[in-house]
Amino acid sequence: MALSISCAAVGAGQRDDSLTVARRVVAATALAAKEYANGVSPGGGRIIAAQEVDEAKQFLDAARLDGPSLPVAVRGVADTTLRVLRAMLERTAPPDSVASRAAELVHRIAAAVGGALDPFPTRPPALARGAAVYREQCIQCHGPAGRGDGPKAKQLTGPPPADLGNRLELATVSPVDMYRKIAIGVEGTGMPEYAQSLSSDDRWAVTTYVGTLRAGDETVREGEGAYAVQCASCHGATGRGDGPLAGTMSVGPPALADLAVQGRLSDDDLVELILHGRAGTPMPGFERVLNRATAEQLVAFLRVLPAQERQHMQPSPGVAVFQDVRRQLDSAVALRSPKAAFTAYLTFEQVETEVRAHNAPLAGELEDAFSALRARAAAGAPSAELEAIHARLLSALERAERLVVDKMSGASLFTESFVLMLREGFEAILIVAALMTFLAKAGATERRRDVAKGAWAAVGASLVTAIAIEMLFHITPGQREALEGGTMLVATAVLFYVSYWLLSKIEVAKWNAFVKGRLEGALSTGSSFTLASVAFLAVYREGFETILFYKALLTSAGGGGAPAVAAGMALGAVALVGVYLAIKRFGVRIPLRPFFAVTSAMLYYMAFVFAGKGVAAFQEGGLLRTTVLEWAPRLPVFGIYPTAESLALQGLLVALLIFAIVWLQRRRFLGVEQRGASVR
């Protein structure tokens, strides 16, 4: 019995060893074919990149060294095929024939071993873990951004480290190719073998992370937008192939979030698939609606879809880093562990540079707090003291995350900007048009000139106000957070009031009564100045609101949002010209009720967002406490942050909205009753 168990154990060990060797041979053979294809002309006969051909030969030589350890059934054919492939490389054979012969050998080895030659991860790879592995194993040679400029790069003999941030150089390298290189190394270079020192999950994690180095966050966000428009209806929001249209297809769309689906395709392969589709599948080509640059942005987003962070519906790798830091801090405080506190700091280092670029004092504050937590935990400090440091860290991390992660989408900024321009400008046009109409009905057509003068004076005053506000921001840079926060909170109050005011004027009769009351008061004085003042105040109010709202919108958007805001403003201005011409020349009547209802809802939404972001600006400037509520949600697109201060103000806005709606409904109900009683 003992002998049979021993033999079985030996047999299992040999099978595992055979599988490991088979994976190395397959990886080396496949990489040799890939590198060779990059180094010679498509038809063969001419070398265009000698380094790529040399690497292909080194991969084949490494595979031949492992050949004697392959299973007996495939050992002979492997040795023969590898020799043939080596000879084909020497005579510069066509790449297609080399790839075909290599694929045949891979197939033979896979059949002989009966195991998975490319073990895709059972769990989605974590970008945060990949970043940690990269920092531990790769950064010394490849550098922080993967440019091949690490401190050890100049000490290496042979070819320099690969530039992992160069999209063009890596356009033909698939995730599987990268995983294989990490596993078996690259002979003749400083790239070592990691199959023995890193687990398969860690190798996949760092492979996925490396794929993000050649595309910045902005590129990924643009790709996400293209994905939402072109792909999400079939492939689903998270790339699982479960979109709303998936059930209508005879062949379901592939799960793009699965590495086994996209892992064998290079960036160039994916771009071609996106643009031209694939015959015999439900995958259409998008070359008529997408250019190559947009397809490349889409590929950048697809590369992060399989990551654990995306699988959990987290918006960006940066969010995952901050969440990991918070979890590690919770553990450090609960266990009073200086080691866990140090781990949390190492994780924070992934975003520290970006935090420092935005706010150096905040980065220093975080460093001091991490250091204090480690020191006091090591000294056995009481729980209350550690909890105080923990609260300080959570407050600073919340402010840091807003700086690094929170970016409003271009589409959202464009829409809000367009609605602001259209609503404010339309109301000004509506008031002036109503004033002109009532003057005509009152037989005072000659007084229209006074209204026009007042309106144009208001436009000029609005421009002067805009310049003055911008100058105020520039001459008081030390108070920028206070000004930004104050601007957004004032905008919140005005937006809420305007949205309520619009709701109260939603009935056409009430709107006409409002304008008539303004005009009759001015006409009764007989003064041109008074009449012009009515127009001036009405238009200037809209102009001031517009300036205030746009300043708040630009502040909440950050530096990169200006183009989207400007585009929305420009389109809104064009729409206003169309509205003006439609009213003046063609007598078109705008349905006020739906217009006021929709714009009122939009303005309230913006008031809610500005409330959260205004409080956040005060907190970033240290003018307001940051009391983090760990249970609260974090939804920057709605201005919702997990702090007691911002949620309290937004809760007040919700309460006021409910009260306003109930109050208006009550007034309308009483008004209907009174009209009914008078009729009776």
XYZ file of C-alpha atoms in Angstrom:
680
model
C 0.000 0.000 0.000
C 2.775 2.437 1.016
C 4.661 1.598 -2.188
C 1.618 2.260 -4.360
C 0.983 5.595 -2.632
C 4.648 6.549 -3.085
C 4.536 5.639 -6.780
C 1.325 7.608 -7.244
C 2.907 10.650 -5.581
C 6.000 10.389 -7.787
C 3.791 10.040 -10.867
C 1.775 13.132 -9.886
C 4.986 15.084 -9.296
C 6.348 14.062 -12.683
C 3.093 15.031 -14.356
C 3.198 18.471 -12.665
C 6.853 18.867 -13.678
C 5.963 17.884 -17.252
C 3.158 20.438 -17.293
C 5.477 23.166 -15.999
C 8.114 22.316 -18.615
C 5.455 22.098 -21.335
C 4.211 25.574 -20.436
C 7.742 26.964 -20.680
C 8.367 25.305 -24.045
C 5.004 26.455 -25.410
C 5.551 29.992 -24.125
C 9.051 30.191 -25.627
C 7.911 28.749 -28.973
C 4.902 31.062 -29.273
C 6.960 34.108 -28.283
C 9.642 33.160 -30.801
C 7.071 33.136 -33.606
C 5.649 36.483 -32.421
C 9.032 38.205 -32.099
C 10.143 36.839 -35.465
C 7.014 38.223 -37.145
C 7.881 41.652 -35.718
C 11.463 41.429 -36.990
C 11.129 40.421 -40.655
C 9.187 41.621 -43.678
C 5.738 40.007 -44.208
C 6.962 37.851 -47.083
C 10.229 36.917 -45.394
C 13.708 37.309 -46.836
C 14.432 40.694 -45.246
C 15.185 41.534 -41.618
C 13.688 44.856 -40.478
C 14.395 44.576 -36.736
C 17.456 42.474 -35.930
C 16.870 42.620 -32.168
C 13.435 40.985 -32.535
C 14.897 38.169 -34.651
C 17.723 37.628 -32.137
C 15.157 37.366 -29.318
C 13.175 34.828 -31.348
C 16.297 32.677 -31.756
C 17.023 32.922 -28.010
C 13.506 31.805 -27.190
C 13.878 28.755 -29.446
C 17.260 27.923 -27.896
C 15.682 28.101 -24.420
C 12.837 25.827 -25.557
C 15.339 23.255 -26.889
C 17.089 23.162 -23.519
C 13.780 22.209 -21.875
C 12.923 19.698 -24.627
C 14.449 16.602 -22.931
C 12.135 17.107 -19.919
C 8.947 17.003 -22.023
C 6.734 13.879 -21.934
C 8.261 11.016 -23.932
C 5.374 10.986 -26.418
C 6.208 14.470 -27.674
C 9.894 14.778 -26.839
C 11.225 13.672 -30.243
C 8.808 15.693 -32.376
C 9.459 18.768 -30.222
C 13.215 18.535 -30.693
C 12.844 18.028 -34.461
C 10.338 20.893 -34.847
C 12.415 23.283 -32.769
C 15.468 22.519 -34.938
C 13.408 23.108 -38.079
C 12.100 26.401 -36.686
C 15.628 27.500 -35.843
C 16.715 26.758 -39.407
C 13.714 28.660 -40.788
C 14.767 31.706 -38.777
C 18.325 31.430 -40.111
C 17.154 31.517 -43.722
C 14.582 34.287 -42.992
C 11.518 32.227 -43.904
C 8.088 33.912 -44.228
C 6.608 34.666 -40.766
C 3.331 32.909 -41.604
C 5.107 29.594 -42.205
C 7.053 29.961 -38.942
C 3.857 30.765 -37.041
C 2.081 27.764 -38.610
C 4.875 25.351 -37.680
C 5.054 26.786 -34.134
C 1.266 26.488 -33.681
C 1.414 22.848 -34.802
C 4.030 22.081 -32.144
C 2.000 23.875 -29.450
C -1.026 21.772 -30.388
C 0.993 18.519 -30.192
C 2.424 19.409 -26.767
C -1.008 20.395 -25.410
C -2.478 17.055 -26.539
C 0.391 15.120 -24.931
C 0.247 16.950 -21.580
C -3.529 17.144 -21.254
C -3.330 20.274 -19.092
C -4.082 23.967 -19.427
C -1.003 25.486 -21.046
C -2.143 29.032 -20.394
C -3.621 29.052 -16.874
C -5.904 32.084 -16.920
C -6.670 33.411 -13.443
C -9.635 31.969 -11.567
C -10.201 35.382 -9.946
C -10.077 38.763 -11.707
C -6.565 40.249 -11.386
C -6.307 43.243 -9.051
C -4.669 46.363 -10.449
C -3.679 47.421 -6.929
C -1.871 44.118 -6.437
C -0.297 44.413 -9.887
C 0.988 47.875 -9.008
C 2.485 46.518 -5.777
C 4.214 43.637 -7.602
C 5.486 46.052 -10.248
C 6.913 48.313 -7.562
C 8.618 45.367 -5.837
C 9.947 43.509 -8.904
C 10.020 45.762 -11.957
C 10.413 49.427 -11.081
C 14.199 49.268 -10.599
C 14.709 48.507 -14.294
C 11.553 49.749 -16.028
C 11.026 52.898 -13.943
C 7.846 54.290 -12.305
C 6.056 54.910 -15.614
C 7.494 51.854 -17.393
C 9.758 53.912 -19.672
C 12.763 51.651 -19.122
C 14.533 54.365 -17.143
C 14.781 52.792 -13.691
C 17.929 53.240 -11.560
C 19.308 49.825 -12.597
C 18.650 50.266 -16.324
C 22.061 51.783 -17.094
C 23.870 49.006 -15.228
C 22.449 46.250 -17.434
C 24.459 44.694 -20.235
C 22.712 43.934 -23.503
C 19.452 45.508 -24.693
C 17.873 48.167 -22.447
C 14.644 47.361 -20.552
C 11.522 47.527 -22.689
C 9.556 50.760 -22.757
C 6.280 49.499 -21.303
C 4.645 52.889 -21.782
C 5.155 52.913 -25.555
C 1.879 51.941 -27.207
C 3.415 51.556 -30.660
C 6.155 49.177 -29.483
C 3.668 46.994 -27.587
C 0.799 47.179 -30.091
C 1.479 43.603 -31.265
C 2.017 42.126 -27.776
C -1.027 40.405 -26.258
C -1.573 39.982 -22.497
C -0.745 36.276 -22.906
C 2.561 37.211 -24.572
C 3.382 39.574 -21.701
C 2.399 36.953 -19.130
C 4.679 34.402 -20.822
C 7.613 36.805 -20.884
C 7.159 37.502 -17.188
C 6.981 33.772 -16.504
C 10.029 32.562 -18.483
C 12.074 35.762 -18.849
C 13.905 36.863 -21.979
C 17.293 35.238 -22.692
C 20.114 37.645 -23.483
C 18.488 40.542 -21.599
C 18.155 41.626 -17.988
C 14.582 40.222 -17.872
C 14.647 37.275 -15.416
C 12.235 34.358 -15.039
C 9.467 34.927 -12.454
C 7.601 31.623 -12.707
C 9.276 30.389 -9.529
C 9.126 33.607 -7.497
C 5.648 34.922 -8.388
C 2.353 33.051 -8.264
C 0.236 32.801 -11.390
C -2.254 35.302 -9.903
C 0.534 37.796 -9.207
C 1.895 37.402 -12.735
C -1.552 38.098 -14.175
C -2.003 41.055 -11.830
C 1.241 42.693 -12.934
C 0.474 41.820 -16.583
C -2.842 43.659 -16.303
C -1.214 46.600 -14.531
C 1.518 46.872 -17.187
C -1.250 47.131 -19.780
C -2.390 50.389 -18.130
C 1.026 52.069 -18.369
C 0.639 52.867 -22.060
C -2.704 54.661 -21.604
C -3.386 57.481 -19.150
C -6.543 57.847 -17.067
C -7.991 60.342 -19.558
C -7.582 57.857 -22.437
C -9.284 55.131 -20.399
C -12.164 57.487 -19.527
C -12.622 58.434 -23.193
C -12.603 54.733 -24.062
C -15.203 54.101 -21.380
C -17.441 56.701 -22.997
C -17.069 55.038 -26.410
C -17.767 51.644 -24.824
C -20.961 52.931 -23.170
C -22.244 54.226 -26.522
C -21.155 51.426 -28.862
C -20.771 48.237 -26.815
C -22.617 48.265 -23.483
C -26.028 47.429 -24.983
C -24.679 44.027 -26.069
C -21.663 43.316 -23.853
C -23.094 44.851 -20.677
C -21.832 47.653 -18.453
C -19.082 45.482 -16.960
C -18.245 43.508 -20.114
C -19.852 40.225 -19.047
C -21.813 39.811 -22.281
C -25.128 40.448 -20.508
C -26.290 43.697 -22.114
C -30.022 44.331 -22.771
C -29.680 43.262 -26.443
C -27.709 40.086 -25.696
C -30.866 37.995 -25.302
C -32.040 38.911 -28.819
C -28.970 37.369 -30.489
C -28.695 33.818 -31.748
C -25.031 33.821 -30.664
C -24.404 35.748 -27.471
C -21.695 38.439 -27.370
C -18.401 37.421 -25.754
C -17.604 38.391 -22.176
C -14.959 41.043 -22.764
C -14.235 41.151 -19.037
C -12.866 37.607 -19.301
C -9.101 37.474 -19.864
C -9.520 34.174 -21.685
C -11.544 36.068 -24.328
C -9.320 39.083 -24.975
C -6.033 37.836 -23.489
C -4.720 36.290 -26.727
C -5.399 39.430 -28.765
C -2.870 42.251 -29.085
C -3.923 45.921 -29.111
C -3.647 45.946 -32.915
C -5.819 42.825 -33.124
C -8.504 44.453 -30.982
C -8.409 47.687 -32.996
C -8.904 45.733 -36.237
C -11.727 43.734 -34.645
C -13.459 46.905 -33.467
C -13.152 48.669 -36.807
C -13.842 45.750 -39.165
C -15.709 43.167 -37.077
C -15.475 39.433 -37.560
C -17.361 37.435 -40.182
C -19.749 34.771 -38.898
C -20.184 36.461 -35.510
C -22.545 39.158 -34.157
C -19.515 41.465 -33.906
C -20.070 44.343 -36.387
C -17.415 46.689 -37.688
C -17.512 50.270 -36.413
C -15.245 51.909 -38.989
C -18.095 54.135 -40.174
C -18.715 55.607 -36.719
C -15.301 55.294 -35.035
C -11.884 56.456 -36.173
C -8.696 54.595 -35.283
C -7.843 56.970 -32.413
C -11.213 56.316 -30.752
C -10.794 52.573 -31.306
C -7.427 52.766 -29.520
C -9.087 54.597 -26.601
C -11.695 51.832 -26.495
C -8.929 49.213 -26.383
C -7.323 51.056 -23.440
C -10.611 50.697 -21.552
C -11.049 47.049 -22.559
C -7.633 46.261 -21.054
C -8.825 47.287 -17.579
C -12.237 45.583 -17.859
C -10.931 42.192 -16.602
C -9.430 43.838 -13.521
C -10.935 43.151 -10.120
C -11.621 46.845 -9.647
C -13.778 46.993 -12.779
C -15.513 43.730 -11.968
C -16.642 45.363 -8.732
C -17.939 48.387 -10.675
C -15.274 50.740 -9.390
C -14.643 53.656 -11.721
C -10.849 53.763 -11.852
C -7.649 52.167 -10.542
C -7.141 55.190 -8.299
C -10.382 54.435 -6.443
C -9.183 50.888 -5.782
C -5.941 52.209 -4.281
C -7.773 54.466 -1.839
C -10.174 51.674 -0.891
C -7.263 49.313 -0.268
C -5.556 51.935 1.909
C -8.698 52.364 4.011
C -9.127 48.606 4.483
C -5.477 48.237 5.479
C -5.792 51.135 7.922
C -8.838 49.500 9.511
C -6.775 46.341 10.018
C -3.773 48.275 11.343
C -5.870 50.053 13.979
C -7.858 46.951 14.953
C -4.695 44.848 15.327
C -2.502 47.735 16.583
C -0.025 46.579 13.962
C 2.805 48.874 12.790
C 3.480 46.397 9.949
C -0.095 46.735 8.644
C 0.197 50.524 8.924
C 3.370 50.416 6.844
C 1.597 48.239 4.236
C -1.155 50.862 4.030
C 1.463 53.560 3.433
C 3.123 51.519 0.673
C -0.254 51.198 -1.032
C -0.827 54.945 -0.686
C 2.527 55.555 -2.395
C 0.903 54.519 -5.692
C -1.041 57.808 -5.701
C 1.200 59.944 -3.492
C 2.996 61.610 -6.409
C -0.283 62.741 -7.947
C -1.607 63.969 -4.585
C 1.614 65.935 -4.063
C 1.315 67.483 -7.543
C -2.170 68.784 -6.674
C -1.623 69.668 -3.005
C 1.859 69.262 -1.502
C 0.819 70.227 2.083
C -1.915 67.570 2.017
C 0.599 64.914 0.891
C 2.878 65.980 3.758
C -0.013 65.807 6.215
C -0.758 62.244 5.111
C 2.883 61.209 5.397
C 3.034 62.568 8.947
C -0.179 60.790 9.910
C 1.010 57.448 8.479
C 4.293 57.850 10.344
C 2.476 58.690 13.581
C 0.229 55.644 13.255
C 3.218 53.323 12.756
C 5.164 54.831 15.647
C 2.280 54.856 18.113
C 1.157 51.347 17.167
C 4.719 50.089 17.708
C 4.804 51.837 21.098
C 1.592 50.105 22.200
C -0.500 53.303 22.308
C -4.090 52.970 23.607
C -6.935 52.363 21.144
C -8.379 55.859 21.611
C -5.137 57.469 20.428
C -4.889 55.178 17.400
C -8.542 55.883 16.520
C -7.824 59.622 16.602
C -4.928 59.194 14.158
C -7.162 56.916 12.064
C -9.865 59.609 11.870
C -7.223 62.147 10.837
C -6.000 59.831 8.072
C -9.529 59.133 6.792
C -10.242 62.863 6.611
C -7.033 63.560 4.658
C -7.563 60.531 2.371
C -11.068 61.735 1.503
C -9.680 65.117 0.440
C -6.842 63.441 -1.478
C -9.208 61.115 -3.343
C -11.257 64.078 -4.533
C -8.106 65.631 -5.987
C -6.869 62.486 -7.729
C -9.986 60.592 -8.755
C -12.950 62.934 -9.078
C -13.325 63.999 -12.691
C -16.698 65.009 -14.120
C -17.344 63.441 -17.502
C -17.191 65.620 -20.588
C -20.741 64.641 -21.569
C -22.120 65.692 -18.174
C -20.300 69.028 -18.239
C -21.417 69.682 -21.826
C -25.063 68.963 -20.977
C -25.071 71.114 -17.848
C -23.359 73.973 -19.674
C -25.824 73.768 -22.572
C -28.855 73.752 -20.246
C -27.515 76.714 -18.262
C -26.972 78.862 -21.342
C -30.295 77.877 -22.882
C -32.324 78.403 -19.699
C -30.779 81.690 -18.575
C -30.700 83.159 -22.068
C -34.210 81.959 -22.872
C -35.633 83.545 -19.736
C -33.966 86.861 -20.614
C -35.367 86.677 -24.158
C -38.772 85.723 -22.796
C -38.872 88.672 -20.387
C -37.761 91.208 -23.011
C -40.201 89.778 -25.582
C -43.031 89.926 -23.049
C -42.163 93.525 -22.169
C -42.193 94.468 -25.857
C -45.530 92.707 -26.396
C -47.222 94.418 -23.462
C -45.896 97.804 -24.595
C -47.468 97.195 -28.001
C -50.785 96.208 -26.409
C -50.663 99.289 -24.182
C -50.165 101.497 -27.231
C -46.697 102.556 -26.116
C -44.656 101.119 -28.987
C -42.304 104.110 -28.904
C -41.147 103.036 -25.422
C -39.624 99.809 -26.780
C -36.333 101.659 -27.262
C -36.100 102.157 -23.477
C -36.482 98.404 -22.917
C -33.763 97.660 -25.495
C -31.395 100.160 -23.863
C -31.918 98.582 -20.465
C -31.369 95.086 -21.835
C -28.123 95.978 -23.627
C -26.870 97.846 -20.567
C -27.490 94.670 -18.550
C -25.440 92.614 -21.025
C -22.534 95.061 -20.666
C -22.821 95.058 -16.874
C -22.804 91.239 -16.892
C -19.528 91.187 -18.852
C -17.954 93.641 -16.392
C -19.145 91.456 -13.496
C -17.590 88.358 -15.089
C -14.228 90.149 -15.465
C -14.380 91.405 -11.875
C -15.090 87.941 -10.474
C -12.251 86.405 -12.489
C -9.856 89.125 -11.300
C -10.911 88.455 -7.717
C -9.901 84.811 -8.096
C -6.516 85.773 -9.555
C -5.542 88.455 -7.045
C -6.394 86.288 -4.026
C -4.753 82.919 -4.827
C -4.281 82.111 -1.150
C -8.046 82.201 -0.654
C -8.897 80.157 -3.744
C -10.552 77.251 -1.898
C -12.672 79.685 0.117
C -13.708 81.576 -3.027
C -14.452 78.379 -4.935
C -16.420 76.922 -2.056
C -18.273 80.189 -1.499
C -19.077 80.496 -5.203
C -20.535 77.000 -5.336
C -22.558 77.439 -2.146
C -23.956 80.792 -3.312
C -24.738 79.136 -6.650
C -26.482 76.364 -4.710
C -28.755 78.849 -2.950
C -29.521 80.785 -6.128
C -30.086 77.635 -8.184
C -32.475 76.280 -5.591
C -34.357 79.577 -5.460
C -34.545 79.817 -9.253
C -35.756 76.221 -9.575
C -38.472 76.972 -6.988
C -39.314 80.246 -8.693
C -39.693 78.492 -12.035
C -41.974 75.881 -10.498
C -44.117 78.645 -8.991
C -44.415 80.294 -12.445
C -45.060 77.037 -14.289
C -48.588 78.139 -15.148
C -48.665 80.520 -18.147
C -51.187 82.771 -16.425
C -48.861 83.280 -13.468
C -45.943 84.040 -15.777
C -47.968 86.648 -17.669
C -49.153 88.174 -14.400
C -45.558 88.430 -13.189
C -44.370 90.250 -16.326
C -47.487 92.466 -16.479
C -47.021 93.543 -12.875
C -43.417 94.567 -13.532
C -44.375 96.561 -16.626
C -47.462 98.338 -15.271
C -45.454 99.645 -12.333
C -42.845 101.111 -14.689
C -45.394 102.626 -17.127
C -47.299 104.318 -14.335
C -44.267 106.518 -13.547
C -43.899 107.675 -17.146
C -40.122 107.649 -16.728
C -37.880 106.209 -19.462
C -35.255 105.463 -16.820
C -37.751 103.422 -14.788
C -38.812 101.402 -17.817
C -35.190 100.792 -18.836
C -34.459 99.796 -15.235
C -37.097 97.071 -15.358
C -35.451 95.569 -18.448
C -31.963 96.118 -16.985
C -32.734 94.369 -13.699
C -34.548 91.490 -15.396
C -31.701 90.820 -17.867
C -28.867 91.563 -15.403
C -30.326 89.090 -12.951
C -30.117 86.411 -15.633
C -26.592 87.563 -16.577
C -25.353 87.490 -12.981
C -26.885 84.069 -12.419
C -25.232 82.824 -15.618
C -21.808 84.087 -14.517
C -22.218 82.614 -11.051
C -23.411 79.239 -12.325
C -20.667 78.933 -14.952
C -17.978 79.858 -12.433
C -19.309 77.190 -10.092
C -19.503 74.666 -12.948
C -15.915 75.325 -14.043
C -14.738 75.093 -10.443
C -16.437 71.736 -9.934
C -15.104 70.465 -13.279
C -11.423 71.092 -12.590
C -8.862 72.231 -15.142
C -9.662 69.648 -17.824
C -13.380 70.407 -18.056
C -13.176 73.828 -19.712
C -13.470 72.559 -23.344
C -16.691 70.643 -22.612
C -18.169 73.633 -20.758
C -17.196 75.982 -23.617
C -18.721 73.641 -26.195
C -21.992 73.461 -24.241
C -22.020 77.247 -23.904
C -21.441 77.721 -27.642
C -24.192 75.297 -28.642
C -26.535 76.905 -26.113
C -25.841 80.316 -27.661
C -26.610 78.952 -31.145
C -29.850 77.442 -29.819
C -30.788 80.801 -28.280
C -30.359 82.551 -31.633
C -32.681 79.952 -33.141
C -35.243 80.481 -30.363
C -35.081 84.275 -30.798
C -35.598 84.057 -34.558
C -38.422 81.557 -34.135
C -40.236 83.845 -31.709
C -39.615 87.145 -33.521
C -39.971 86.175 -37.178
C -42.317 83.205 -37.113
C -44.354 83.854 -33.999
C -43.540 80.442 -32.535
C -44.973 79.963 -29.043
C -42.748 78.081 -26.622
C -44.636 75.641 -24.313
C -43.622 77.210 -21.002
C -44.961 74.516 -18.704
C -42.750 71.617 -19.904
C -39.783 73.955 -20.449
C -39.948 75.337 -16.914
C -40.556 71.874 -15.440
C -37.541 70.271 -17.138
C -35.126 73.151 -16.531
C -36.270 73.472 -12.937
C -35.384 69.804 -12.325
C -32.000 70.274 -14.000
C -31.236 73.345 -11.916
C -32.144 71.529 -8.717
C -29.809 68.678 -9.674
C -26.999 71.185 -10.202
C -27.781 72.856 -6.859
C -27.489 69.463 -5.166
C -24.121 68.767 -6.850
C -22.745 72.232 -6.096
C -23.752 71.867 -2.447
C -21.580 68.761 -2.048
C -18.684 70.182 -4.023
C -18.867 73.567 -2.284
C -18.530 71.916 1.125
C -15.687 69.792 -0.310
C -13.839 72.940 -1.416
C -14.114 74.414 2.085
C -12.831 71.143 3.516
C -9.877 71.080 1.121
C -8.967 74.587 2.239
C -9.117 73.559 5.890
C -12.005 75.977 6.509
C -14.408 73.210 7.490
C -13.968 69.939 9.329
C -14.027 66.673 7.377
C -15.968 64.122 9.392
C -15.829 60.919 7.352
C -18.778 58.507 7.613
C -17.405 55.133 6.512
C -20.896 53.724 5.853
C -21.917 56.562 3.537
C -21.806 56.241 -0.277
C -19.337 58.096 -2.478
C -20.923 59.296 -5.754
C -18.941 62.286 -7.079
C -21.154 62.616 -10.180
C -23.966 63.691 -7.786
C -21.629 65.649 -5.518
C -22.167 63.049 -2.785
C -19.202 62.488 -0.465
C -19.086 60.369 2.716
C -18.746 63.320 5.078
C -21.238 64.491 7.696
C -20.911 68.145 6.626
C -21.723 67.697 2.915
C -24.494 65.159 3.516
C -26.127 67.459 6.095
C -26.367 70.326 3.586
C -27.647 68.032 0.831
C -30.155 66.532 3.254
C -31.407 70.063 3.979
C -31.823 70.660 0.223
C -33.882 67.482 -0.125
C -36.068 68.528 2.808
C -36.547 72.013 1.330
C -37.443 70.502 -2.049
C -40.108 68.292 -0.488
C -41.466 71.264 1.491
C -41.506 73.484 -1.641
C -43.371 70.893 -3.706
C -45.933 70.310 -0.935
C -46.330 74.085 -0.427
C -46.872 74.761 -4.137
C -49.336 71.897 -4.494
C -51.237 73.180 -1.465
C -51.400 76.703 -2.928
C -52.638 75.376 -6.256
C -55.235 73.215 -4.540
C -56.497 76.161 -2.497
C -56.519 78.317 -5.624
C -58.659 75.766 -7.476
C -61.059 75.605 -4.521
C -61.369 79.392 -4.362
C -62.044 79.625 -8.101
C -64.649 76.891 -7.770
C -66.356 78.715 -4.885
C -66.464 82.006 -6.826
C -68.065 80.240 -9.816
C -70.691 78.734 -7.547
